[in-house]
mmCIF file of C-alpha atoms in Angstrom:
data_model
loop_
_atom_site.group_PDB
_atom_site.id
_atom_site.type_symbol
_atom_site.label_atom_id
_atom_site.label_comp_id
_atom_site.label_asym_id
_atom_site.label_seq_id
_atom_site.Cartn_x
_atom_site.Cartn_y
_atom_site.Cartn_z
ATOM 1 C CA UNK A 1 157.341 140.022 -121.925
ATOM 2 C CA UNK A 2 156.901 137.197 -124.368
ATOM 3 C CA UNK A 3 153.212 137.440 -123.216
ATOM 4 C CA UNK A 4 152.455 141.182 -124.065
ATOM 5 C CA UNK A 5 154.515 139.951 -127.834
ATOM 6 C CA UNK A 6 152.399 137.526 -128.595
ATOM 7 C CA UNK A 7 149.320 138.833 -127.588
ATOM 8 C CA UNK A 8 150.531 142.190 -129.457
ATOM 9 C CA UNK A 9 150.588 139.952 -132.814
ATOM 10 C CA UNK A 10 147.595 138.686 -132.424
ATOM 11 C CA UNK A 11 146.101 142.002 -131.825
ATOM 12 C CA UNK A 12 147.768 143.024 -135.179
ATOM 13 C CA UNK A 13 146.463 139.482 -136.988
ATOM 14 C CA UNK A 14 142.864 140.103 -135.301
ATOM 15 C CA UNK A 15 143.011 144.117 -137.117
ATOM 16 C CA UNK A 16 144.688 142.791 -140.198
ATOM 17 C CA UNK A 17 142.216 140.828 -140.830
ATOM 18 C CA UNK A 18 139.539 142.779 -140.747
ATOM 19 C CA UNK A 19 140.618 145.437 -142.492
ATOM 20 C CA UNK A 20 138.775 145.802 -145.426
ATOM 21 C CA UNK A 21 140.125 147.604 -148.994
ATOM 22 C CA UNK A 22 136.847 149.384 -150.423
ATOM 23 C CA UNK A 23 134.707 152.019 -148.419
ATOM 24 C CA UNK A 24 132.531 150.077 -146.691
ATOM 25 C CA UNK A 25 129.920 149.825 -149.022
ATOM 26 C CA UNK A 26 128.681 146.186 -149.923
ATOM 27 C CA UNK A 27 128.652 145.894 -153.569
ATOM 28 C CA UNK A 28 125.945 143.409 -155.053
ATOM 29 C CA UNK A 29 127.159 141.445 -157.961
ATOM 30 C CA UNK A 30 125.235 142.386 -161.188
ATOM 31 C CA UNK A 31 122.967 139.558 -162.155
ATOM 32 C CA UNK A 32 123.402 138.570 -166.275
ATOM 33 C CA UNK A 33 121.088 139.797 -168.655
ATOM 34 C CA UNK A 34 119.346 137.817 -170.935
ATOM 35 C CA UNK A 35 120.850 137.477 -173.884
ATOM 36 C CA UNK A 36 119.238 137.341 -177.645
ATOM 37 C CA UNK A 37 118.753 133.540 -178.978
ATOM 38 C CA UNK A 38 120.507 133.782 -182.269
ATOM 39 C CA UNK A 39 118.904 132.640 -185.456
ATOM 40 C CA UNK A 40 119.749 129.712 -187.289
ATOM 41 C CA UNK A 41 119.708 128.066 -191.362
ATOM 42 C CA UNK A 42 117.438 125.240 -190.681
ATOM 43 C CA UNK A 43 114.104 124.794 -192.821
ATOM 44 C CA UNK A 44 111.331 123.568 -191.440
ATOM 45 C CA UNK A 45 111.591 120.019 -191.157
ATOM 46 C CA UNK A 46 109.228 117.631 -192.769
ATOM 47 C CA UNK A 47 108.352 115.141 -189.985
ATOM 48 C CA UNK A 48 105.519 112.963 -190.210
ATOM 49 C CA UNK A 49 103.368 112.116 -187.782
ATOM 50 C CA UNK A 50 103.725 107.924 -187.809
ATOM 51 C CA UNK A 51 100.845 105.319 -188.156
ATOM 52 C CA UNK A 52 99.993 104.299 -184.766
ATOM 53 C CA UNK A 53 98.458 101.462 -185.468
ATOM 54 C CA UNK A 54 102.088 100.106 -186.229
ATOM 55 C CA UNK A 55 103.181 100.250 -182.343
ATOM 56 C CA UNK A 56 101.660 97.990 -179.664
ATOM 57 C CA UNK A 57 101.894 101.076 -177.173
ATOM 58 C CA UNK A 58 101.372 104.885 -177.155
ATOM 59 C CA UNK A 59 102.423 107.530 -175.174
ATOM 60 C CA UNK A 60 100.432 110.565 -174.761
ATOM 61 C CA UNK A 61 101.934 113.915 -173.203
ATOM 62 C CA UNK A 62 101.706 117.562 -172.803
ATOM 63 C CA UNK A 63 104.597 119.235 -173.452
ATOM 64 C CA UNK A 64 104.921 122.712 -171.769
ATOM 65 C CA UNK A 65 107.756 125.100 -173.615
ATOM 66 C CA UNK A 66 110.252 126.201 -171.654
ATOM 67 C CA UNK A 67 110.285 129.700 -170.437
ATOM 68 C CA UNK A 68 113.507 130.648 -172.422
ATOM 69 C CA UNK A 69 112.114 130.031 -175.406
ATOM 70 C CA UNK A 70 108.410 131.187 -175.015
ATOM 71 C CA UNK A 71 108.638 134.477 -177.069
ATOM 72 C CA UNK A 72 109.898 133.067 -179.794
ATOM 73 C CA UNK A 73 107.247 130.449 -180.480
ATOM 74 C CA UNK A 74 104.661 130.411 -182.901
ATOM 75 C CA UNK A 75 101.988 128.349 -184.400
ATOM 76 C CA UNK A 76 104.226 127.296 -186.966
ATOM 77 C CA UNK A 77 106.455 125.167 -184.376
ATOM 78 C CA UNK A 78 106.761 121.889 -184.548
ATOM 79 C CA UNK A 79 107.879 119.171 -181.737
ATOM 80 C CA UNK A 80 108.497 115.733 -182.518
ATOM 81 C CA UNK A 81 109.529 112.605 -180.515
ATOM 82 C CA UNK A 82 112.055 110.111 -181.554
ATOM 83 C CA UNK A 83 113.557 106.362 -180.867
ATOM 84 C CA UNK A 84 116.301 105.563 -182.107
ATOM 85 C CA UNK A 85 116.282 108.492 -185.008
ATOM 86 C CA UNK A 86 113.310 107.210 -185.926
ATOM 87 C CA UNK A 87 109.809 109.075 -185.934
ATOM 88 C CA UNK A 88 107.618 108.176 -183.339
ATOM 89 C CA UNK A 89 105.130 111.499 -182.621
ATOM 90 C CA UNK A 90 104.702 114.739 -184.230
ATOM 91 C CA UNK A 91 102.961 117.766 -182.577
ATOM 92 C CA UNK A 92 102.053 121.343 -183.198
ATOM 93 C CA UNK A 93 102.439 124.105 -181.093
ATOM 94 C CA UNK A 94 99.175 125.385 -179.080
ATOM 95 C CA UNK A 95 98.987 128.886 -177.455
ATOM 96 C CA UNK A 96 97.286 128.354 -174.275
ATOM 97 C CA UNK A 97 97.089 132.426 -172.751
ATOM 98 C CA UNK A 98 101.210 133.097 -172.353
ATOM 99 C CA UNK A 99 102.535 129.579 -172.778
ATOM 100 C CA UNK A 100 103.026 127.139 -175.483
ATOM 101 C CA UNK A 101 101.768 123.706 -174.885
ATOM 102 C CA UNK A 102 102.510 120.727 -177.876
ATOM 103 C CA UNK A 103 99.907 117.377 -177.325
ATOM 104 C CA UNK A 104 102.065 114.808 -178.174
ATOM 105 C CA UNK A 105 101.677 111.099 -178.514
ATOM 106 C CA UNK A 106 104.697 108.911 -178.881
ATOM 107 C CA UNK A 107 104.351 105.313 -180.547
ATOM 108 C CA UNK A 108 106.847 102.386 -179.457
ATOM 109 C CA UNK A 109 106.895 98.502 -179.412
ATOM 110 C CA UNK A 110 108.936 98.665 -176.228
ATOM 111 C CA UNK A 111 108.962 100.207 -172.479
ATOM 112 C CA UNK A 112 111.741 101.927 -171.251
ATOM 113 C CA UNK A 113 113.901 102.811 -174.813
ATOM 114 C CA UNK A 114 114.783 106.369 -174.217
ATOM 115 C CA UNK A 115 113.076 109.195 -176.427
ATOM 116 C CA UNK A 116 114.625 112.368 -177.615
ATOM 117 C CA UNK A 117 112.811 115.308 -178.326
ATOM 118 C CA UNK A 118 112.915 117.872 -181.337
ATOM 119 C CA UNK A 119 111.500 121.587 -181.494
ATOM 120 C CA UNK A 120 111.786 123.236 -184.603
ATOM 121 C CA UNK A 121 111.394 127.243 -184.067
ATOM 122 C CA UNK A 122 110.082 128.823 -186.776
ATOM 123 C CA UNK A 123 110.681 132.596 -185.665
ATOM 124 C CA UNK A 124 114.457 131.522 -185.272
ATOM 125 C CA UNK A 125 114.751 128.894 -188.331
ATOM 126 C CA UNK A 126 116.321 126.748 -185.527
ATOM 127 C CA UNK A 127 116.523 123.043 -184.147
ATOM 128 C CA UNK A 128 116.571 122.691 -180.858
ATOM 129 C CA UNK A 129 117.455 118.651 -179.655
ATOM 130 C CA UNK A 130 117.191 117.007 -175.851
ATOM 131 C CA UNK A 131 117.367 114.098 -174.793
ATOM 132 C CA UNK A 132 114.289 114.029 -172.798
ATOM 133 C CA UNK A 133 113.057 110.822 -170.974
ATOM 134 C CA UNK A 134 112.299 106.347 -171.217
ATOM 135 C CA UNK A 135 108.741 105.187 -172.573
ATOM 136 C CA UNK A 136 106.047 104.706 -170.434
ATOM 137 C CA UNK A 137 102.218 104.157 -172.019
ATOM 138 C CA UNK A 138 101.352 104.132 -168.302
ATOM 139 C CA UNK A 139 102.429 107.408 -167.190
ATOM 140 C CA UNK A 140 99.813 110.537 -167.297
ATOM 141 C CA UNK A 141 99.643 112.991 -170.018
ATOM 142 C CA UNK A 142 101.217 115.398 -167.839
ATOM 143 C CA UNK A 143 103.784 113.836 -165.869
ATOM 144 C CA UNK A 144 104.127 113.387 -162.201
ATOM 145 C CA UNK A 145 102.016 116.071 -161.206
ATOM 146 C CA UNK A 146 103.835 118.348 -163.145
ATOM 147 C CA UNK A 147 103.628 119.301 -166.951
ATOM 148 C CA UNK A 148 106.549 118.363 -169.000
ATOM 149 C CA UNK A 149 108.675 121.249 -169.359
ATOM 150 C CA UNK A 150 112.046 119.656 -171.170
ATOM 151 C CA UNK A 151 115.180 121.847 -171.008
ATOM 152 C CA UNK A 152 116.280 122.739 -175.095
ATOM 153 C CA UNK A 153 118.279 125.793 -173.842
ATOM 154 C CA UNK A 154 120.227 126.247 -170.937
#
């Protein structure tokens, strides 16, 4: 007897939980859409691009925009790469068939200080800061095998 109970509340465990509450159908959850980037106050900024001549090393790169923010660029962009808040390479934006590419080369007196990058979008009168990566005048001017592509938005 205590046999036929206890496999009798298993059986009703085992059907209790399977039981399901919808009607069988398997709903997909609905993926986000992509919302508008909103626009911002700032002016265009007036960065300069620095005398090289002043650093013992450079830093040349190719900087890829990131997807996010590739239909709002322009040819009025700007990127620029800083040390330490201070100034240390100014590009301009560069169609190149659907993306935007800046050529950027980055002036410092030391290896390894970490550089932050600016984009300035013009279409959205915006800022956009990241900290990005360290100095290196030995790496190539488009990464390890990959272009740069730093993350502004996420």
């Amino acid at each position: 007897m205590k046999k036929s109970i206890l496999a009798l509340a298993a059986l009703a465990l085992l059907a209790w939980g399977c039981s399901s509450d919808d009607d069988g159908t398997t709903k997909k959850p609905t993926p986000p859409t992509p919302t508008e980037l909103p626009s911002g106050t700032d002016v265009r900024p007036s960065w300069q691009v620095p005398n090289y001549n002043l650093f013992e090393q450079i830093m040349s790169v190719n900087v890829q925009l990131q997807d996010t923010l590739v239909k709002y660029a322009s040819t009025e962009d700007l990127l620029c790469a800083t040390i330490g808040n201070e100034v240390r390479g100014v590009a301009v934006a560069v169609q190149n068939g659907n993306q935007w590419k800046f050529p950027l080369t980055i002036g410092s007196n030391e290896a390894g200080v970490a550089v932050s990058l600016s984009y300035y979008c013009d279409k959205l009168h915006r800022i956009f800061t990241t900290q990005w990566t360290t100095f290196d005048a030995t790496v190539a001017p488009t990464g390890q095998g990959e272009i740069y592509v730093p993350k502004f938005v996420e």
